[in-house]
Amino acid sequence: MKRLSFTPERYTRIAVVALVLLCIIVVTGAAVRLTGSGLGCEDWPRCNEERFVDVSTGHGAIEQVNRLFTGLVAAGVILAVLAAHRRTPRRRDLVLLAWGLVAGVIGQIVLGGIVVLTDLHPLANQGHFLLSMILVSNATWLVLRSRHTDEDGAESGSPRLSSTRDTSSAVRRLSRATVVLGVMAITTGTVVTGSGPHAGDETARRFDLGISSISRVHGITVIAALVALLATINVARRDRRSWTRGAGVLEATIAVGVLQGIVGYVQYFNGIPAGLVAVHVLGATGFMIVLTVLWWTLGRGPMSTGSSDVQTVVDNRATVAR
């Protein structure tokens, strides 16, 4: 019987499916909180003491659907791992990234239980969302690397050598600063969430922080990230190779960042309506994706390519030349 294998193209499609599922569950998780269904199932892993699955109430049904969807996400992640082992040619970097998704999903399941068992403590909720962002970034990196070949078209687990010379050092530093500040903006946003309404249940604890004060802190980090991004664009436009390489992702990042800022201000000055919060959560997920692509496209440099990897590629080229 012929051994099941996956082409690089098929594997990339599987990685994309895993990424999409992870993005969807971020939104469904937000729906649980925004509809006040966080304790619709008061136990874990069972829904309640009487039933493992219970959709007899509206809140319970919403929470239960989110839990069941976790199973679909787990299936997609497991498929990504199995396919990574059966990909032809097999790539160690893709196997490790796929297993990273498995570890993250297991962590999410455990954190989800902690969220329920601590009656939606804001710190547990915050960790739940931030781990989701790490998973989304991991999945995005998996998609990017699964599409990767070196500049000669041969399979390689290391970044293209051209990545160390197609981007100026100034652009690399600024793009990295943008990503770091962008992640800080997402993190401070979770503190705002933990201090405001939409806790998932009326009795849930909140951070003892003034919503106005912490919103200002969040706004400052957002502005700082956008300023760093504008500086990156300005410097990149002066370097033809950097702009050719990164124009698309820079434009996408500024578009998502500005839209996120607009939605954030509109929701704040309109009493933080649940619908706009859901849009903001979706935007944060998109922002995490473009930040990851930004680092991949412009942030990598000589420090991200180990000397052994470089030597391997150089030796391969020398062999081909002979």
mmCIF file of C-alpha atoms in Angstrom:
data_model
loop_
_atom_site.group_PDB
_atom_site.id
_atom_site.type_symbol
_atom_site.label_atom_id
_atom_site.label_comp_id
_atom_site.label_asym_id
_atom_site.label_seq_id
_atom_site.Cartn_x
_atom_site.Cartn_y
_atom_site.Cartn_z
ATOM 1 C CA MET A 1 0.000 0.000 0.000
ATOM 2 C CA LYS A 2 1.380 3.381 -0.996
ATOM 3 C CA ARG A 3 2.313 5.628 1.921
ATOM 4 C CA LEU A 4 0.117 8.732 2.194
ATOM 5 C CA SER A 5 2.103 11.873 1.468
ATOM 6 C CA PHE A 6 1.420 15.564 1.010
ATOM 7 C CA THR A 7 2.906 17.913 -1.545
ATOM 8 C CA PRO A 8 4.183 21.312 -0.354
ATOM 9 C CA GLU A 9 1.161 22.976 -1.965
ATOM 10 C CA ARG A 10 -1.321 20.677 -0.207
ATOM 11 C CA TYR A 11 0.440 21.200 3.084
ATOM 12 C CA THR A 12 0.218 24.970 2.723
ATOM 13 C CA ARG A 13 -3.543 24.651 2.223
ATOM 14 C CA ILE A 14 -3.788 22.566 5.411
ATOM 15 C CA ALA A 15 -1.794 25.196 7.313
ATOM 16 C CA VAL A 16 -4.117 27.923 6.016
ATOM 17 C CA VAL A 17 -7.163 25.959 7.221
ATOM 18 C CA ALA A 18 -5.598 25.634 10.684
ATOM 19 C CA LEU A 19 -4.971 29.394 10.741
ATOM 20 C CA VAL A 20 -8.549 30.196 9.694
ATOM 21 C CA LEU A 21 -9.985 27.893 12.375
ATOM 22 C CA LEU A 22 -7.826 29.528 15.036
ATOM 23 C CA CYS A 23 -9.043 32.966 13.935
ATOM 24 C CA ILE A 24 -12.679 31.845 14.034
ATOM 25 C CA ILE A 25 -12.424 30.486 17.566
ATOM 26 C CA VAL A 26 -11.041 33.838 18.741
ATOM 27 C CA VAL A 27 -14.242 35.455 17.513
ATOM 28 C CA THR A 28 -16.521 32.739 18.935
ATOM 29 C CA GLY A 29 -14.729 33.074 22.260
ATOM 30 C CA ALA A 30 -15.386 36.809 22.181
ATOM 31 C CA ALA A 31 -19.046 36.087 21.413
ATOM 32 C CA VAL A 32 -19.277 34.046 24.615
ATOM 33 C CA ARG A 33 -18.019 36.990 26.640
ATOM 34 C CA LEU A 34 -20.005 39.661 24.790
ATOM 35 C CA THR A 35 -23.304 37.808 25.194
ATOM 36 C CA GLY A 36 -22.754 37.262 28.909
ATOM 37 C CA SER A 37 -22.471 33.512 28.360
ATOM 38 C CA GLY A 38 -19.150 33.003 30.096
ATOM 39 C CA LEU A 39 -20.772 30.937 32.845
ATOM 40 C CA GLY A 40 -23.443 29.419 30.624
ATOM 41 C CA CYS A 41 -21.632 26.203 31.466
ATOM 42 C CA GLU A 42 -20.691 26.455 35.111
ATOM 43 C CA ASP A 43 -18.427 23.410 35.183
ATOM 44 C CA TRP A 44 -15.488 22.063 33.173
ATOM 45 C CA PRO A 45 -14.966 19.867 31.215
ATOM 46 C CA ARG A 46 -18.654 19.050 31.714
ATOM 47 C CA CYS A 47 -21.187 21.790 31.083
ATOM 48 C CA ASN A 48 -22.743 21.247 34.525
ATOM 49 C CA GLU A 49 -23.132 18.607 37.206
ATOM 50 C CA GLU A 50 -26.010 16.914 35.382
ATOM 51 C CA ARG A 51 -24.868 16.965 31.750
ATOM 52 C CA PHE A 52 -21.645 16.886 29.812
ATOM 53 C CA VAL A 53 -23.357 18.765 26.937
ATOM 54 C CA ASP A 54 -26.261 21.085 27.719
ATOM 55 C CA VAL A 55 -27.877 23.500 25.256
ATOM 56 C CA SER A 56 -31.130 23.942 27.165
ATOM 57 C CA THR A 57 -30.452 27.648 27.780
ATOM 58 C CA GLY A 58 -29.314 30.379 25.419
ATOM 59 C CA HIS A 59 -26.143 31.182 27.362
ATOM 60 C CA GLY A 60 -25.378 27.507 27.792
ATOM 61 C CA ALA A 61 -25.820 26.866 24.079
ATOM 62 C CA ILE A 62 -23.427 29.667 23.137
ATOM 63 C CA GLU A 63 -20.766 28.479 25.563
ATOM 64 C CA GLN A 64 -21.281 24.867 24.505
ATOM 65 C CA VAL A 65 -20.943 25.659 20.800
ATOM 66 C CA ASN A 66 -17.676 27.457 21.513
ATOM 67 C CA ARG A 67 -16.388 24.454 23.449
ATOM 68 C CA LEU A 68 -17.414 22.041 20.727
ATOM 69 C CA PHE A 69 -15.778 24.221 18.079
ATOM 70 C CA THR A 70 -12.546 23.766 20.015
ATOM 71 C CA GLY A 71 -12.730 20.129 18.916
ATOM 72 C CA LEU A 72 -12.805 21.219 15.277
ATOM 73 C CA VAL A 73 -9.786 23.447 15.870
ATOM 74 C CA ALA A 74 -7.978 20.556 17.538
ATOM 75 C CA ALA A 75 -8.731 18.351 14.534
ATOM 76 C CA GLY A 76 -7.319 20.961 12.161
ATOM 77 C CA VAL A 77 -4.161 21.312 14.252
ATOM 78 C CA ILE A 78 -3.691 17.534 14.516
ATOM 79 C CA LEU A 79 -4.048 17.287 10.740
ATOM 80 C CA ALA A 80 -1.354 19.953 10.361
ATOM 81 C CA VAL A 81 0.985 17.854 12.529
ATOM 82 C CA LEU A 82 0.269 14.570 10.764
ATOM 83 C CA ALA A 83 0.626 16.180 7.350
ATOM 84 C CA ALA A 84 3.915 17.817 8.412
ATOM 85 C CA HIS A 85 5.293 14.348 9.154
ATOM 86 C CA ARG A 86 4.009 13.052 5.800
ATOM 87 C CA ARG A 87 4.980 16.084 3.725
ATOM 88 C CA THR A 88 7.320 15.380 0.807
ATOM 89 C CA PRO A 89 10.006 16.493 1.364
ATOM 90 C CA ARG A 90 9.695 16.388 5.152
ATOM 91 C CA ARG A 91 10.782 19.595 6.871
ATOM 92 C CA ARG A 92 11.840 19.644 10.522
ATOM 93 C CA ASP A 93 10.943 23.336 10.943
ATOM 94 C CA LEU A 94 7.358 22.717 9.829
ATOM 95 C CA VAL A 95 7.020 19.711 12.132
ATOM 96 C CA LEU A 96 8.165 21.800 15.108
ATOM 97 C CA LEU A 97 5.831 24.684 14.254
ATOM 98 C CA ALA A 98 2.894 22.306 13.854
ATOM 99 C CA TRP A 99 3.623 20.712 17.228
ATOM 100 C CA GLY A 100 3.730 24.238 18.630
ATOM 101 C CA LEU A 101 0.098 24.587 17.583
ATOM 102 C CA VAL A 102 -0.769 21.376 19.421
ATOM 103 C CA ALA A 103 0.921 22.640 22.584
ATOM 104 C CA GLY A 104 -0.930 25.945 22.265
ATOM 105 C CA VAL A 105 -4.337 24.313 21.812
ATOM 106 C CA ILE A 106 -3.746 22.102 24.848
ATOM 107 C CA GLY A 107 -2.793 25.223 26.767
ATOM 108 C CA GLN A 108 -5.989 26.911 25.593
ATOM 109 C CA ILE A 109 -8.102 23.994 26.779
ATOM 110 C CA VAL A 110 -6.464 24.146 30.212
ATOM 111 C CA LEU A 111 -6.780 27.936 30.371
ATOM 112 C CA GLY A 112 -10.410 27.698 29.306
ATOM 113 C CA GLY A 113 -11.046 25.448 32.281
ATOM 114 C CA ILE A 114 -9.240 27.886 34.582
ATOM 115 C CA VAL A 115 -11.369 30.748 33.248
ATOM 116 C CA VAL A 116 -14.557 28.890 34.177
ATOM 117 C CA LEU A 117 -13.289 27.536 37.509
ATOM 118 C CA THR A 118 -12.127 31.033 38.582
ATOM 119 C CA ASP A 119 -15.513 32.505 37.629
ATOM 120 C CA LEU A 120 -14.090 34.447 34.674
ATOM 121 C CA HIS A 121 -11.216 36.098 36.508
ATOM 122 C CA PRO A 122 -9.943 38.879 34.190
ATOM 123 C CA LEU A 123 -6.329 37.683 34.447
ATOM 124 C CA ALA A 124 -7.331 34.214 33.243
ATOM 125 C CA ASN A 125 -9.386 35.747 30.432
ATOM 126 C CA GLN A 126 -6.434 37.932 29.477
ATOM 127 C CA GLY A 127 -4.104 34.943 29.312
ATOM 128 C CA HIS A 128 -6.677 33.046 27.255
ATOM 129 C CA PHE A 129 -6.767 35.791 24.613
ATOM 130 C CA LEU A 130 -3.005 36.410 24.543
ATOM 131 C CA LEU A 131 -2.351 32.704 24.055
ATOM 132 C CA SER A 132 -4.808 32.849 21.157
ATOM 133 C CA MET A 133 -2.695 35.617 19.617
ATOM 134 C CA ILE A 134 0.448 33.510 20.036
ATOM 135 C CA LEU A 135 -1.320 30.624 18.319
ATOM 136 C CA VAL A 136 -2.462 32.851 15.460
ATOM 137 C CA SER A 137 1.101 34.121 15.035
ATOM 138 C CA ASN A 138 2.464 30.566 15.148
ATOM 139 C CA ALA A 139 -0.029 29.427 12.513
ATOM 140 C CA THR A 140 0.791 32.431 10.323
ATOM 141 C CA TRP A 141 4.492 31.622 10.580
ATOM 142 C CA LEU A 142 3.711 28.011 9.651
ATOM 143 C CA VAL A 143 1.872 29.157 6.527
ATOM 144 C CA LEU A 144 4.725 31.473 5.558
ATOM 145 C CA ARG A 145 7.425 28.872 6.060
ATOM 146 C CA SER A 146 5.413 26.168 4.310
ATOM 147 C CA ARG A 147 5.424 28.371 1.195
ATOM 148 C CA HIS A 148 9.145 29.043 1.527
ATOM 149 C CA THR A 149 11.852 27.873 -0.837
ATOM 150 C CA ASP A 150 15.312 29.286 -1.206
ATOM 151 C CA GLU A 151 16.081 31.545 -4.140
ATOM 152 C CA ASP A 152 17.255 28.611 -6.285
ATOM 153 C CA GLY A 153 13.881 26.899 -5.851
ATOM 154 C CA ALA A 154 15.228 24.085 -3.656
ATOM 155 C CA GLU A 155 13.514 23.166 -0.393
ATOM 156 C CA SER A 156 15.216 24.714 2.605
ATOM 157 C CA GLY A 157 14.322 25.005 6.280
ATOM 158 C CA SER A 158 16.239 28.271 6.669
ATOM 159 C CA PRO A 159 15.316 31.778 5.481
ATOM 160 C CA ARG A 160 16.396 32.828 2.005
ATOM 161 C CA LEU A 161 19.901 34.209 1.913
ATOM 162 C CA SER A 162 18.457 37.166 0.023
ATOM 163 C CA SER A 163 16.541 38.148 3.179
ATOM 164 C CA THR A 164 19.824 39.320 4.719
ATOM 165 C CA ARG A 165 20.562 41.739 1.908
ATOM 166 C CA ASP A 166 17.210 42.797 0.426
ATOM 167 C CA THR A 167 16.308 44.878 3.485
ATOM 168 C CA SER A 168 18.343 47.721 4.944
ATOM 169 C CA SER A 169 19.376 47.476 8.591
ATOM 170 C CA ALA A 170 17.358 50.612 9.407
ATOM 171 C CA VAL A 171 14.192 49.082 7.962
ATOM 172 C CA ARG A 172 14.805 45.860 9.860
ATOM 173 C CA ARG A 173 15.195 47.689 13.160
ATOM 174 C CA LEU A 174 12.133 49.872 12.596
ATOM 175 C CA SER A 175 9.943 46.966 11.492
ATOM 176 C CA ARG A 176 10.963 44.999 14.584
ATOM 177 C CA ALA A 177 10.157 47.995 16.780
ATOM 178 C CA THR A 178 6.767 48.246 15.064
ATOM 179 C CA VAL A 179 6.003 44.596 15.798
ATOM 180 C CA VAL A 180 7.046 44.917 19.460
ATOM 181 C CA LEU A 181 4.946 48.054 19.933
ATOM 182 C CA GLY A 182 2.042 46.443 18.091
ATOM 183 C CA VAL A 183 2.129 43.455 20.448
ATOM 184 C CA MET A 184 2.247 45.884 23.387
ATOM 185 C CA ALA A 185 -0.854 47.598 22.002
ATOM 186 C CA ILE A 186 -2.688 44.272 21.799
ATOM 187 C CA THR A 187 -1.604 43.422 25.354
ATOM 188 C CA THR A 188 -2.729 46.729 26.841
ATOM 189 C CA GLY A 189 -5.999 46.238 24.976
ATOM 190 C CA THR A 190 -6.614 43.073 26.994
ATOM 191 C CA VAL A 191 -6.144 45.109 30.196
ATOM 192 C CA VAL A 192 -8.803 47.536 28.965
ATOM 193 C CA THR A 193 -11.084 44.570 28.316
ATOM 194 C CA GLY A 194 -10.443 43.251 31.823
ATOM 195 C CA SER A 195 -11.349 46.638 33.294
ATOM 196 C CA GLY A 196 -14.480 47.414 31.287
ATOM 197 C CA PRO A 197 -17.887 45.852 30.694
ATOM 198 C CA HIS A 198 -18.555 42.601 28.812
ATOM 199 C CA ALA A 199 -16.892 40.395 31.408
ATOM 200 C CA GLY A 200 -18.902 37.375 30.314
ATOM 201 C CA ASP A 201 -21.143 37.474 33.368
ATOM 202 C CA GLU A 202 -22.606 40.252 35.513
ATOM 203 C CA THR A 203 -20.951 38.899 38.667
ATOM 204 C CA ALA A 204 -17.476 38.433 37.163
ATOM 205 C CA ARG A 205 -14.550 40.284 38.729
ATOM 206 C CA ARG A 206 -12.867 43.201 36.947
ATOM 207 C CA PHE A 207 -9.401 44.710 37.205
ATOM 208 C CA ASP A 208 -9.458 47.527 39.755
ATOM 209 C CA LEU A 209 -8.362 50.090 37.169
ATOM 210 C CA GLY A 210 -10.121 53.174 35.875
ATOM 211 C CA ILE A 211 -11.372 52.484 32.363
ATOM 212 C CA SER A 212 -10.472 56.010 31.246
ATOM 213 C CA SER A 213 -6.906 55.794 32.548
ATOM 214 C CA ILE A 214 -6.117 52.369 31.138
ATOM 215 C CA SER A 215 -7.758 53.312 27.828
ATOM 216 C CA ARG A 216 -5.342 56.249 27.583
ATOM 217 C CA VAL A 217 -2.401 53.900 28.170
ATOM 218 C CA HIS A 218 -3.737 51.599 25.461
ATOM 219 C CA GLY A 219 -4.219 54.550 23.117
ATOM 220 C CA ILE A 220 -0.630 55.672 23.667
ATOM 221 C CA THR A 221 0.734 52.231 22.748
ATOM 222 C CA VAL A 222 -1.441 52.168 19.621
ATOM 223 C CA ILE A 223 -0.186 55.605 18.563
ATOM 224 C CA ALA A 224 3.430 54.569 19.267
ATOM 225 C CA ALA A 225 3.019 51.474 17.087
ATOM 226 C CA LEU A 226 1.537 53.534 14.247
ATOM 227 C CA VAL A 227 4.311 56.149 14.510
ATOM 228 C CA ALA A 228 6.940 53.388 14.311
ATOM 229 C CA LEU A 229 5.098 51.933 11.327
ATOM 230 C CA LEU A 230 5.006 55.285 9.537
ATOM 231 C CA ALA A 231 8.729 55.681 10.192
ATOM 232 C CA THR A 232 9.319 52.227 8.734
ATOM 233 C CA ILE A 233 7.340 53.138 5.624
ATOM 234 C CA ASN A 234 9.215 56.423 5.258
ATOM 235 C CA VAL A 235 12.645 54.778 5.471
ATOM 236 C CA ALA A 236 11.627 51.807 3.304
ATOM 237 C CA ARG A 237 10.413 54.097 0.520
ATOM 238 C CA ARG A 238 13.911 55.556 0.290
ATOM 239 C CA ASP A 239 15.437 52.127 -0.293
ATOM 240 C CA ARG A 240 14.250 50.510 -3.504
ATOM 241 C CA ARG A 241 14.987 46.912 -2.451
ATOM 242 C CA SER A 242 13.282 47.296 0.923
ATOM 243 C CA TRP A 243 10.204 48.918 -0.611
ATOM 244 C CA THR A 244 9.953 46.330 -3.363
ATOM 245 C CA ARG A 245 10.118 43.582 -0.775
ATOM 246 C CA GLY A 246 7.804 45.085 1.847
ATOM 247 C CA ALA A 247 5.410 47.557 0.209
ATOM 248 C CA GLY A 248 2.447 45.181 0.321
ATOM 249 C CA VAL A 249 2.728 44.167 3.961
ATOM 250 C CA LEU A 250 3.510 47.729 5.084
ATOM 251 C CA GLU A 251 0.382 49.027 3.356
ATOM 252 C CA ALA A 252 -1.704 46.185 4.823
ATOM 253 C CA THR A 253 -0.340 46.813 8.311
ATOM 254 C CA ILE A 254 -1.046 50.549 8.246
ATOM 255 C CA ALA A 255 -4.565 49.877 6.924
ATOM 256 C CA VAL A 256 -5.397 47.367 9.656
ATOM 257 C CA GLY A 257 -3.728 49.506 12.343
ATOM 258 C CA VAL A 258 -5.597 52.677 11.416
ATOM 259 C CA LEU A 259 -8.932 50.842 11.189
ATOM 260 C CA GLN A 260 -8.294 49.305 14.604
ATOM 261 C CA GLY A 261 -7.587 52.735 16.048
ATOM 262 C CA ILE A 262 -10.768 54.176 14.558
ATOM 263 C CA VAL A 263 -12.921 51.308 15.842
ATOM 264 C CA GLY A 264 -11.312 51.620 19.280
ATOM 265 C CA TYR A 265 -12.061 55.326 19.598
ATOM 266 C CA VAL A 266 -15.592 54.969 18.219
ATOM 267 C CA GLN A 267 -16.456 52.158 20.627
ATOM 268 C CA TYR A 268 -14.990 54.054 23.595
ATOM 269 C CA PHE A 269 -16.968 57.229 22.931
ATOM 270 C CA ASN A 270 -20.175 55.264 22.306
ATOM 271 C CA GLY A 271 -20.266 53.307 25.550
ATOM 272 C CA ILE A 272 -18.349 50.250 24.282
ATOM 273 C CA PRO A 273 -21.186 48.474 22.435
ATOM 274 C CA ALA A 274 -20.794 44.715 22.093
ATOM 275 C CA GLY A 275 -20.971 44.743 18.285
ATOM 276 C CA LEU A 276 -18.027 47.104 17.929
ATOM 277 C CA VAL A 277 -16.063 45.151 20.525
ATOM 278 C CA ALA A 278 -16.492 42.036 18.369
ATOM 279 C CA VAL A 279 -15.188 43.955 15.356
ATOM 280 C CA HIS A 280 -12.252 45.170 17.472
ATOM 281 C CA VAL A 281 -11.412 41.588 18.510
ATOM 282 C CA LEU A 282 -11.481 40.495 14.873
ATOM 283 C CA GLY A 283 -9.272 43.459 14.005
ATOM 284 C CA ALA A 284 -6.788 42.551 16.740
ATOM 285 C CA THR A 285 -6.529 39.075 15.247
ATOM 286 C CA GLY A 286 -5.910 40.552 11.803
ATOM 287 C CA PHE A 287 -3.363 42.958 13.280
ATOM 288 C CA MET A 288 -1.473 40.035 14.843
ATOM 289 C CA ILE A 289 -1.362 38.326 11.454
ATOM 290 C CA VAL A 290 0.003 41.354 9.579
ATOM 291 C CA LEU A 291 2.551 42.019 12.343
ATOM 292 C CA THR A 292 3.805 38.459 11.955
ATOM 293 C CA VAL A 293 4.024 38.837 8.182
ATOM 294 C CA LEU A 294 5.825 42.168 8.678
ATOM 295 C CA TRP A 295 8.477 40.514 10.834
ATOM 296 C CA TRP A 296 8.805 37.679 8.306
ATOM 297 C CA THR A 297 9.113 40.046 5.361
ATOM 298 C CA LEU A 298 11.249 42.867 6.747
ATOM 299 C CA GLY A 299 12.277 42.047 10.309
ATOM 300 C CA ARG A 300 14.423 39.034 9.565
ATOM 301 C CA GLY A 301 18.074 39.651 8.955
ATOM 302 C CA PRO A 302 21.541 38.234 9.476
ATOM 303 C CA MET A 303 20.719 37.481 13.130
ATOM 304 C CA SER A 304 17.771 35.265 12.106
ATOM 305 C CA THR A 305 19.842 33.018 9.843
ATOM 306 C CA GLY A 306 22.267 30.815 11.713
ATOM 307 C CA SER A 307 25.786 30.439 10.349
ATOM 308 C CA SER A 308 25.298 26.707 9.883
ATOM 309 C CA ASP A 309 22.191 27.319 7.789
ATOM 310 C CA VAL A 310 24.035 29.851 5.666
ATOM 311 C CA GLN A 311 26.953 27.481 5.181
ATOM 312 C CA THR A 312 24.599 24.660 4.193
ATOM 313 C CA VAL A 313 23.024 26.766 1.458
ATOM 314 C CA VAL A 314 26.435 28.012 0.288
ATOM 315 C CA ASP A 315 27.774 24.465 0.141
ATOM 316 C CA ASN A 316 24.721 23.321 -1.825
ATOM 317 C CA ARG A 317 25.230 26.097 -4.360
ATOM 318 C CA ALA A 318 28.901 25.247 -4.663
ATOM 319 C CA THR A 319 27.993 21.621 -5.354
ATOM 320 C CA VAL A 320 25.527 22.658 -8.064
ATOM 321 C CA ALA A 321 28.148 24.938 -9.617
ATOM 322 C CA ARG A 322 30.653 22.080 -9.797
#
